[in-house]
Amino acid sequence: MGSSVRKTTVKIKKILKETVESNPLVDCKEVIPQVAEEALRSKKIKGYFADKDFAALVTGGFACLKKVKETGIDVFLKEYDINNKKPTAIEIQKVIESILDKIENENGEIDSILILTAFQSAMTNVLMNKLTEPSEFLNVFCEIFITMIIREGANEALITYFKDTSVETFNKNIETFAKSYVKDNFSELIIKCNNGELHINELIQKLQDILNIN
């Protein structure tokens, strides 16, 4: 795994070096798609999608949003003694902790900090904005997750070759790539899962297959 990560890092640095040398004024947003695609080819990153924690949190989050859709977001939040029209961030975090407790009781402890952080961020986004479609959770989770794993694999190299560019700018462009990637590669499958045409376990396998092909 370590060798795979090093090879990916070398490839990313090579892409950036050649790009910057051929065009010193190049904007980072022009090269980030190529860098991001290279990062997604890493065995380590593909491994995240095969991680038991990814399966547990995708399955648990999907089941949670199915319940939200069935009962309505306000009824769902009332189960956690949240009655105000606009729940606070602290209230939502308490709900998420309760959801995680249930997931861990059924699947064991979540070990991956990265996958856990992506889940918490996605669930916060969904519940704060009162989204009720399970597909919305899956899309947001995948977008955030891909953004985080690309940043993990590419940020150091980007900072090296774009010293005058802020990390916020890198993140914004990586987020844009991740949204586009999920829309082009995952969204159709997510919709099928949302409509009951695919079981959640089949969806997870197909997402892994897509990453292995690309």
PDB file of C-alpha atoms in Angstrom:
ATOM      1  CA  MET A   1       0.000   0.000   0.000  1.00  0.00           C
ATOM      2  CA  GLY A   2       2.823   2.372   0.906  1.00  0.00           C
ATOM      3  CA  SER A   3       4.511   1.766  -2.432  1.00  0.00           C
ATOM      4  CA  SER A   4       1.239   2.494  -4.240  1.00  0.00           C
ATOM      5  CA  VAL A   5       0.854   5.799  -2.386  1.00  0.00           C
ATOM      6  CA  ARG A   6       4.424   6.823  -3.253  1.00  0.00           C
ATOM      7  CA  LYS A   7       3.907   5.959  -6.921  1.00  0.00           C
ATOM      8  CA  THR A   8       0.746   8.046  -7.024  1.00  0.00           C
ATOM      9  CA  THR A   9       2.515  10.977  -5.348  1.00  0.00           C
ATOM     10  CA  VAL A  10       5.361  10.755  -7.869  1.00  0.00           C
ATOM     11  CA  LYS A  11       2.896  10.737 -10.784  1.00  0.00           C
ATOM     12  CA  ILE A  12       1.008  13.739  -9.410  1.00  0.00           C
ATOM     13  CA  LYS A  13       4.231  15.705  -8.895  1.00  0.00           C
ATOM     14  CA  LYS A  14       5.325  14.808 -12.428  1.00  0.00           C
ATOM     15  CA  ILE A  15       2.022  16.093 -13.856  1.00  0.00           C
ATOM     16  CA  LEU A  16       2.337  19.347 -11.920  1.00  0.00           C
ATOM     17  CA  LYS A  17       6.026  19.841 -12.713  1.00  0.00           C
ATOM     18  CA  GLU A  18       5.529  19.372 -16.454  1.00  0.00           C
ATOM     19  CA  THR A  19       2.425  21.569 -16.485  1.00  0.00           C
ATOM     20  CA  VAL A  20       4.018  24.441 -14.564  1.00  0.00           C
ATOM     21  CA  GLU A  21       7.243  24.274 -16.574  1.00  0.00           C
ATOM     22  CA  SER A  22       5.370  24.403 -19.886  1.00  0.00           C
ATOM     23  CA  ASN A  23       3.045  27.166 -18.678  1.00  0.00           C
ATOM     24  CA  PRO A  24       4.257  29.075 -15.572  1.00  0.00           C
ATOM     25  CA  LEU A  25       1.043  31.139 -15.511  1.00  0.00           C
ATOM     26  CA  VAL A  26      -1.286  28.141 -15.495  1.00  0.00           C
ATOM     27  CA  ASP A  27      -4.186  28.355 -13.035  1.00  0.00           C
ATOM     28  CA  CYS A  28      -4.472  25.462 -10.595  1.00  0.00           C
ATOM     29  CA  LYS A  29      -8.093  24.846 -11.620  1.00  0.00           C
ATOM     30  CA  GLU A  30      -6.867  23.849 -15.072  1.00  0.00           C
ATOM     31  CA  VAL A  31      -4.705  21.024 -13.746  1.00  0.00           C
ATOM     32  CA  ILE A  32      -6.725  19.850 -10.732  1.00  0.00           C
ATOM     33  CA  PRO A  33      -9.020  17.545 -12.776  1.00  0.00           C
ATOM     34  CA  GLN A  34      -5.998  15.617 -14.074  1.00  0.00           C
ATOM     35  CA  VAL A  35      -4.411  15.539 -10.617  1.00  0.00           C
ATOM     36  CA  ALA A  36      -7.676  14.419  -9.025  1.00  0.00           C
ATOM     37  CA  GLU A  37      -8.169  11.612 -11.530  1.00  0.00           C
ATOM     38  CA  GLU A  38      -4.635  10.395 -10.847  1.00  0.00           C
ATOM     39  CA  ALA A  39      -5.288  10.498  -7.105  1.00  0.00           C
ATOM     40  CA  LEU A  40      -8.437   8.396  -7.550  1.00  0.00           C
ATOM     41  CA  ARG A  41      -6.373   5.677  -9.235  1.00  0.00           C
ATOM     42  CA  SER A  42      -4.448   5.053  -6.016  1.00  0.00           C
ATOM     43  CA  LYS A  43      -5.028   1.638  -4.450  1.00  0.00           C
ATOM     44  CA  LYS A  44      -5.281   3.374  -1.084  1.00  0.00           C
ATOM     45  CA  ILE A  45      -8.144   5.566  -2.256  1.00  0.00           C
ATOM     46  CA  LYS A  46      -9.929   2.662  -3.942  1.00  0.00           C
ATOM     47  CA  GLY A  47      -9.483   0.818  -0.668  1.00  0.00           C
ATOM     48  CA  TYR A  48     -11.523   3.426   1.173  1.00  0.00           C
ATOM     49  CA  PHE A  49     -14.589   2.443  -0.873  1.00  0.00           C
ATOM     50  CA  ALA A  50     -14.027  -1.217   0.054  1.00  0.00           C
ATOM     51  CA  ASP A  51     -13.608  -0.402   3.751  1.00  0.00           C
ATOM     52  CA  LYS A  52     -16.145  -1.949   6.133  1.00  0.00           C
ATOM     53  CA  ASP A  53     -16.649   1.499   7.665  1.00  0.00           C
ATOM     54  CA  PHE A  54     -17.688   2.962   4.308  1.00  0.00           C
ATOM     55  CA  ALA A  55     -20.261   0.192   3.846  1.00  0.00           C
ATOM     56  CA  ALA A  56     -21.570   0.603   7.404  1.00  0.00           C
ATOM     57  CA  LEU A  57     -21.972   4.375   7.184  1.00  0.00           C
ATOM     58  CA  VAL A  58     -23.442   4.394   3.674  1.00  0.00           C
ATOM     59  CA  THR A  59     -25.937   1.690   4.672  1.00  0.00           C
ATOM     60  CA  GLY A  60     -26.780   3.336   8.006  1.00  0.00           C
ATOM     61  CA  GLY A  61     -27.128   6.794   6.516  1.00  0.00           C
ATOM     62  CA  PHE A  62     -29.274   5.515   3.667  1.00  0.00           C
ATOM     63  CA  ALA A  63     -31.592   3.702   6.110  1.00  0.00           C
ATOM     64  CA  CYS A  64     -31.816   6.828   8.256  1.00  0.00           C
ATOM     65  CA  LEU A  65     -32.849   9.017   5.314  1.00  0.00           C
ATOM     66  CA  LYS A  66     -35.410   6.426   4.219  1.00  0.00           C
ATOM     67  CA  LYS A  67     -36.979   6.843   7.644  1.00  0.00           C
ATOM     68  CA  VAL A  68     -36.817  10.638   7.315  1.00  0.00           C
ATOM     69  CA  LYS A  69     -38.622  10.413   3.977  1.00  0.00           C
ATOM     70  CA  GLU A  70     -41.306   8.123   5.400  1.00  0.00           C
ATOM     71  CA  THR A  71     -42.034  10.105   8.566  1.00  0.00           C
ATOM     72  CA  GLY A  72     -41.110  13.632   7.476  1.00  0.00           C
ATOM     73  CA  ILE A  73     -38.098  15.556   8.743  1.00  0.00           C
ATOM     74  CA  ASP A  74     -39.983  17.368  11.531  1.00  0.00           C
ATOM     75  CA  VAL A  75     -41.429  14.135  12.955  1.00  0.00           C
ATOM     76  CA  PHE A  76     -37.990  12.514  12.718  1.00  0.00           C
ATOM     77  CA  LEU A  77     -36.343  15.379  14.624  1.00  0.00           C
ATOM     78  CA  LYS A  78     -39.074  15.333  17.281  1.00  0.00           C
ATOM     79  CA  GLU A  79     -37.887  11.827  18.216  1.00  0.00           C
ATOM     80  CA  TYR A  80     -34.734  13.600  19.412  1.00  0.00           C
ATOM     81  CA  ASP A  81     -36.727  16.329  21.239  1.00  0.00           C
ATOM     82  CA  ILE A  82     -36.038  18.902  18.528  1.00  0.00           C
ATOM     83  CA  ASN A  83     -39.199  20.903  17.947  1.00  0.00           C
ATOM     84  CA  ASN A  84     -37.958  24.198  16.531  1.00  0.00           C
ATOM     85  CA  LYS A  85     -38.325  24.925  12.825  1.00  0.00           C
ATOM     86  CA  LYS A  86     -34.600  25.504  12.375  1.00  0.00           C
ATOM     87  CA  PRO A  87     -32.505  23.104  14.466  1.00  0.00           C
ATOM     88  CA  THR A  88     -29.177  24.352  15.784  1.00  0.00           C
ATOM     89  CA  ALA A  89     -25.833  22.854  14.835  1.00  0.00           C
ATOM     90  CA  ILE A  90     -25.463  21.494  18.389  1.00  0.00           C
ATOM     91  CA  GLU A  91     -28.870  19.788  18.214  1.00  0.00           C
ATOM     92  CA  ILE A  92     -28.017  18.223  14.855  1.00  0.00           C
ATOM     93  CA  GLN A  93     -24.695  16.935  16.198  1.00  0.00           C
ATOM     94  CA  LYS A  94     -26.560  15.190  19.020  1.00  0.00           C
ATOM     95  CA  VAL A  95     -28.823  13.523  16.445  1.00  0.00           C
ATOM     96  CA  ILE A  96     -25.818  12.394  14.411  1.00  0.00           C
ATOM     97  CA  GLU A  97     -24.107  10.983  17.502  1.00  0.00           C
ATOM     98  CA  SER A  98     -27.254   8.974  18.218  1.00  0.00           C
ATOM     99  CA  ILE A  99     -27.349   7.717  14.605  1.00  0.00           C
ATOM    100  CA  LEU A 100     -23.677   6.723  14.869  1.00  0.00           C
ATOM    101  CA  ASP A 101     -24.306   4.893  18.146  1.00  0.00           C
ATOM    102  CA  LYS A 102     -26.940   2.782  16.406  1.00  0.00           C
ATOM    103  CA  ILE A 103     -24.683   2.101  13.410  1.00  0.00           C
ATOM    104  CA  GLU A 104     -21.794   1.066  15.677  1.00  0.00           C
ATOM    105  CA  ASN A 105     -24.049  -1.157  17.773  1.00  0.00           C
ATOM    106  CA  GLU A 106     -24.964  -3.017  14.588  1.00  0.00           C
ATOM    107  CA  ASN A 107     -21.581  -3.002  12.832  1.00  0.00           C
ATOM    108  CA  GLY A 108     -18.849  -2.446  15.408  1.00  0.00           C
ATOM    109  CA  GLU A 109     -16.762   0.677  15.995  1.00  0.00           C
ATOM    110  CA  ILE A 110     -15.907   2.994  13.110  1.00  0.00           C
ATOM    111  CA  ASP A 111     -12.113   3.047  12.839  1.00  0.00           C
ATOM    112  CA  SER A 112     -11.542   5.340   9.854  1.00  0.00           C
ATOM    113  CA  ILE A 113     -11.437   8.991  10.929  1.00  0.00           C
ATOM    114  CA  LEU A 114     -11.632  10.144   7.303  1.00  0.00           C
ATOM    115  CA  ILE A 115     -14.752   8.117   6.495  1.00  0.00           C
ATOM    116  CA  LEU A 116     -16.353   9.113   9.803  1.00  0.00           C
ATOM    117  CA  THR A 117     -15.650  12.807   9.189  1.00  0.00           C
ATOM    118  CA  ALA A 118     -17.132  12.607   5.687  1.00  0.00           C
ATOM    119  CA  PHE A 119     -20.264  10.958   7.098  1.00  0.00           C
ATOM    120  CA  GLN A 120     -20.686  13.547   9.855  1.00  0.00           C
ATOM    121  CA  SER A 121     -20.258  16.402   7.385  1.00  0.00           C
ATOM    122  CA  ALA A 122     -22.729  14.892   4.919  1.00  0.00           C
ATOM    123  CA  MET A 123     -25.335  14.127   7.566  1.00  0.00           C
ATOM    124  CA  THR A 124     -24.987  17.632   9.009  1.00  0.00           C
ATOM    125  CA  ASN A 125     -25.538  19.095   5.541  1.00  0.00           C
ATOM    126  CA  VAL A 126     -28.600  16.939   4.921  1.00  0.00           C
ATOM    127  CA  LEU A 127     -30.300  17.454   8.300  1.00  0.00           C
ATOM    128  CA  MET A 128     -29.515  21.172   8.628  1.00  0.00           C
ATOM    129  CA  ASN A 129     -31.001  21.770   5.184  1.00  0.00           C
ATOM    130  CA  LYS A 130     -33.915  19.406   5.908  1.00  0.00           C
ATOM    131  CA  LEU A 131     -33.265  17.241   2.857  1.00  0.00           C
ATOM    132  CA  THR A 132     -35.387  14.105   2.839  1.00  0.00           C
ATOM    133  CA  GLU A 133     -34.321  12.001  -0.156  1.00  0.00           C
ATOM    134  CA  PRO A 134     -31.893   9.134   0.588  1.00  0.00           C
ATOM    135  CA  SER A 135     -30.289   9.881  -2.782  1.00  0.00           C
ATOM    136  CA  GLU A 136     -29.433  13.389  -1.566  1.00  0.00           C
ATOM    137  CA  PHE A 137     -27.528  11.922   1.375  1.00  0.00           C
ATOM    138  CA  LEU A 138     -25.664   9.472  -0.874  1.00  0.00           C
ATOM    139  CA  ASN A 139     -24.702  12.180  -3.369  1.00  0.00           C
ATOM    140  CA  VAL A 140     -23.510  14.593  -0.686  1.00  0.00           C
ATOM    141  CA  PHE A 141     -21.618  11.865   1.187  1.00  0.00           C
ATOM    142  CA  CYS A 142     -19.821  10.711  -1.982  1.00  0.00           C
ATOM    143  CA  GLU A 143     -18.982  14.303  -2.985  1.00  0.00           C
ATOM    144  CA  ILE A 144     -17.514  15.104   0.429  1.00  0.00           C
ATOM    145  CA  PHE A 145     -15.745  11.751   0.669  1.00  0.00           C
ATOM    146  CA  ILE A 146     -14.097  12.087  -2.754  1.00  0.00           C
ATOM    147  CA  THR A 147     -13.118  15.683  -1.986  1.00  0.00           C
ATOM    148  CA  MET A 148     -11.417  14.571   1.221  1.00  0.00           C
ATOM    149  CA  ILE A 149      -9.515  11.638  -0.273  1.00  0.00           C
ATOM    150  CA  ILE A 150      -8.296  13.703  -3.231  1.00  0.00           C
ATOM    151  CA  ARG A 151      -7.088  16.394  -0.834  1.00  0.00           C
ATOM    152  CA  GLU A 152      -5.310  13.733   1.192  1.00  0.00           C
ATOM    153  CA  GLY A 153      -3.532  12.462  -1.917  1.00  0.00           C
ATOM    154  CA  ALA A 154      -2.806  15.714  -3.736  1.00  0.00           C
ATOM    155  CA  ASN A 155      -2.716  18.741  -1.421  1.00  0.00           C
ATOM    156  CA  GLU A 156       0.968  18.466  -0.550  1.00  0.00           C
ATOM    157  CA  ALA A 157       2.004  18.380  -4.212  1.00  0.00           C
ATOM    158  CA  LEU A 158      -0.360  21.229  -5.120  1.00  0.00           C
ATOM    159  CA  ILE A 159       1.062  23.419  -2.366  1.00  0.00           C
ATOM    160  CA  THR A 160       4.580  22.657  -3.621  1.00  0.00           C
ATOM    161  CA  TYR A 161       3.901  23.771  -7.198  1.00  0.00           C
ATOM    162  CA  PHE A 162       1.336  26.514  -6.542  1.00  0.00           C
ATOM    163  CA  LYS A 163       2.951  28.315  -3.620  1.00  0.00           C
ATOM    164  CA  ASP A 164       0.941  31.523  -4.145  1.00  0.00           C
ATOM    165  CA  THR A 165      -2.410  29.746  -4.206  1.00  0.00           C
ATOM    166  CA  SER A 166      -4.419  29.330  -1.004  1.00  0.00           C
ATOM    167  CA  VAL A 167      -5.532  25.969   0.342  1.00  0.00           C
ATOM    168  CA  GLU A 168      -9.099  27.308   0.167  1.00  0.00           C
ATOM    169  CA  THR A 169      -8.705  27.727  -3.589  1.00  0.00           C
ATOM    170  CA  PHE A 170      -7.410  24.175  -3.961  1.00  0.00           C
ATOM    171  CA  ASN A 171     -10.302  22.864  -1.896  1.00  0.00           C
ATOM    172  CA  LYS A 172     -12.902  24.800  -3.881  1.00  0.00           C
ATOM    173  CA  ASN A 173     -11.614  23.416  -7.176  1.00  0.00           C
ATOM    174  CA  ILE A 174     -11.347  19.874  -5.797  1.00  0.00           C
ATOM    175  CA  GLU A 175     -14.934  20.155  -4.534  1.00  0.00           C
ATOM    176  CA  THR A 176     -16.044  21.240  -8.015  1.00  0.00           C
ATOM    177  CA  PHE A 177     -14.290  18.218  -9.524  1.00  0.00           C
ATOM    178  CA  ALA A 178     -15.827  15.872  -6.929  1.00  0.00           C
ATOM    179  CA  LYS A 179     -19.358  17.130  -7.629  1.00  0.00           C
ATOM    180  CA  SER A 180     -18.833  16.615 -11.350  1.00  0.00           C
ATOM    181  CA  TYR A 181     -17.283  13.170 -10.810  1.00  0.00           C
ATOM    182  CA  VAL A 182     -20.194  11.977  -8.665  1.00  0.00           C
ATOM    183  CA  LYS A 183     -22.740  13.370 -11.119  1.00  0.00           C
ATOM    184  CA  ASP A 184     -21.069  11.713 -14.115  1.00  0.00           C
ATOM    185  CA  ASN A 185     -20.175   8.379 -12.515  1.00  0.00           C
ATOM    186  CA  PHE A 186     -22.341   7.702  -9.448  1.00  0.00           C
ATOM    187  CA  SER A 187     -25.615   9.623  -9.673  1.00  0.00           C
ATOM    188  CA  GLU A 188     -27.438   7.289 -12.068  1.00  0.00           C
ATOM    189  CA  LEU A 189     -26.661   4.316  -9.821  1.00  0.00           C
ATOM    190  CA  ILE A 190     -27.641   6.281  -6.717  1.00  0.00           C
ATOM    191  CA  ILE A 191     -31.017   7.104  -8.280  1.00  0.00           C
ATOM    192  CA  LYS A 192     -31.573   3.409  -9.067  1.00  0.00           C
ATOM    193  CA  CYS A 193     -30.784   2.546  -5.458  1.00  0.00           C
ATOM    194  CA  ASN A 194     -33.121   5.297  -4.257  1.00  0.00           C
ATOM    195  CA  ASN A 195     -35.891   3.871  -6.457  1.00  0.00           C
ATOM    196  CA  GLY A 196     -35.381   0.332  -5.168  1.00  0.00           C
ATOM    197  CA  GLU A 197     -33.825  -0.964  -8.400  1.00  0.00           C
ATOM    198  CA  LEU A 198     -30.500  -1.627  -6.661  1.00  0.00           C
ATOM    199  CA  HIS A 199     -29.853  -2.904  -3.143  1.00  0.00           C
ATOM    200  CA  ILE A 200     -27.510  -0.673  -1.150  1.00  0.00           C
ATOM    201  CA  ASN A 201     -24.856  -3.441  -1.103  1.00  0.00           C
ATOM    202  CA  GLU A 202     -25.030  -3.677  -4.900  1.00  0.00           C
ATOM    203  CA  LEU A 203     -24.600   0.081  -5.141  1.00  0.00           C
ATOM    204  CA  ILE A 204     -21.467  -0.015  -2.977  1.00  0.00           C
ATOM    205  CA  GLN A 205     -19.995  -2.787  -5.142  1.00  0.00           C
ATOM    206  CA  LYS A 206     -20.746  -0.871  -8.331  1.00  0.00           C
ATOM    207  CA  LEU A 207     -19.082   2.274  -6.951  1.00  0.00           C
ATOM    208  CA  GLN A 208     -15.976   0.166  -6.255  1.00  0.00           C
ATOM    209  CA  ASP A 209     -16.130  -1.256  -9.784  1.00  0.00           C
ATOM    210  CA  ILE A 210     -16.261   2.227 -11.302  1.00  0.00           C
ATOM    211  CA  LEU A 211     -13.156   3.296  -9.400  1.00  0.00           C
ATOM    212  CA  ASN A 212     -11.342   0.125 -10.463  1.00  0.00           C
ATOM    213  CA  ILE A 213     -12.192   0.763 -14.127  1.00  0.00           C
ATOM    214  CA  ASN A 214     -11.268   4.464 -14.151  1.00  0.00           C
TER     215      ASN A 214
END
